[in-house]
C-alpha cells in the first residue's frame, strides 16, 4: 500500500494538476506574511462550484494585491467600502469585510497569523484540533460578526475541511503545498475530509464510518500515519485528484485484488 501511495504521490503531486483548485490562487504571494492571509481567505471561500470560487477569489485578490499591507493600512470603513458589493453564495460583503478586519487586528496584536495560532498549540496534544479551536475563537472575537459562517467551530465536531486545507497549505511544503509556517509540526495535521477523500478512504478500508465528521477525519489520518508518520496528510492532494479531475478516476488507483489484499485493518 505504501509503495502504491508513494507512486501516486510522485505521479500526481505536481503543480500542473493544481488548477482549478483554489490553492492555485495563493501561489502569487511569495512573502509568507501575504500568503498566510491569502491561504486563509482562499480556503474559507472554497465551497460551491469551482468556477464560482475562482471568480470570487479573483475579485478578492484584485483588492488584496498585497494582503498584509492592505490589512495593516486600511481602516474598517475602507475595507467595508471595498467589499460592499462582494458576494460568494452565502458569504456577503459585510461578512467578508468583518473577516478581513479581524485578521488585520490579529496581525497587529500577534505579528502574524502563525504567531496567533501558536498561542493555542500544546506539545502534548496529538493533533491541531485544540490550537485550531483557539485560533478560530480569536478570529471570531475580532470579526465581531455574529452571523459569520466563513470559519466553522472545530469544537462542534465538524471535519472543518476548509480549515484543514488552510493548514495543509501553510504547514506542508513540497511541489504543491507552498508552506511557510515553520513552527507548526506537519505530523499533527488532519486530513481535509471532503467527499472524495471520504469515498476513497472507505474503499481503502481506512474507515467504515458514513459520517464525514471530525472523528472520521481523525480515523483516516491515523490510518495514513501508518504509512507516513511525520506527514500523514502527504497523500491528500494526489488521492483527491482521482475524484476531482475529469481526466482521472479512482479506478486508476484501485485494483480489486490489490485493495482486498491490502486494506487497512480496523
mmCIF file of C-alpha atoms in Angstrom, residues 127 129 153-161 164 190-193 198 201-202 206-225 266:
data_model
loop_
_atom_site.group_PDB
_atom_site.id
_atom_site.type_symbol
_atom_site.label_atom_id
_atom_site.label_comp_id
_atom_site.label_asym_id
_atom_site.label_seq_id
_atom_site.Cartn_x
_atom_site.Cartn_y
_atom_site.Cartn_z
ATOM 1 C CA UNK A 127 -3.246 16.873 16.566
ATOM 2 C CA UNK A 129 -7.729 20.483 16.929
ATOM 3 C CA UNK A 153 -16.025 25.888 15.021
ATOM 4 C CA UNK A 154 -13.962 22.671 15.428
ATOM 5 C CA UNK A 155 -15.434 22.213 18.908
ATOM 6 C CA UNK A 156 -18.746 21.246 17.290
ATOM 7 C CA UNK A 157 -17.292 18.062 15.807
ATOM 8 C CA UNK A 158 -17.262 19.108 12.159
ATOM 9 C CA UNK A 159 -14.485 17.821 9.915
ATOM 10 C CA UNK A 160 -13.723 21.507 9.127
ATOM 11 C CA UNK A 161 -12.367 20.587 5.711
ATOM 12 C CA UNK A 164 -7.596 21.801 7.458
ATOM 13 C CA UNK A 190 -5.509 16.242 9.996
ATOM 14 C CA UNK A 191 -6.721 15.154 6.561
ATOM 15 C CA UNK A 192 -9.046 17.759 4.966
ATOM 16 C CA UNK A 193 -12.017 15.434 4.667
ATOM 17 C CA UNK A 198 -14.106 10.046 2.368
ATOM 18 C CA UNK A 201 -10.735 6.132 2.330
ATOM 19 C CA UNK A 202 -13.789 3.927 2.779
ATOM 20 C CA UNK A 206 -9.342 3.239 6.386
ATOM 21 C CA UNK A 207 -12.758 3.928 7.862
ATOM 22 C CA UNK A 208 -16.184 2.322 7.906
ATOM 23 C CA UNK A 209 -17.954 5.432 9.150
ATOM 24 C CA UNK A 210 -20.609 7.052 6.966
ATOM 25 C CA UNK A 211 -20.475 10.462 8.605
ATOM 26 C CA UNK A 212 -17.755 12.799 7.335
ATOM 27 C CA UNK A 213 -17.046 14.444 10.689
ATOM 28 C CA UNK A 214 -14.001 15.132 12.853
ATOM 29 C CA UNK A 215 -13.989 11.628 14.279
ATOM 30 C CA UNK A 216 -13.836 10.160 10.782
ATOM 31 C CA UNK A 217 -11.140 12.615 9.691
ATOM 32 C CA UNK A 218 -9.033 11.615 12.691
ATOM 33 C CA UNK A 219 -9.575 7.930 11.951
ATOM 34 C CA UNK A 220 -8.464 8.331 8.343
ATOM 35 C CA UNK A 221 -5.483 10.448 9.395
ATOM 36 C CA UNK A 222 -4.411 7.737 11.852
ATOM 37 C CA UNK A 223 -4.513 5.202 9.018
ATOM 38 C CA UNK A 224 -2.338 7.396 6.779
ATOM 39 C CA UNK A 225 0.021 7.987 9.686
ATOM 40 C CA UNK A 266 -9.637 -1.754 11.977
#
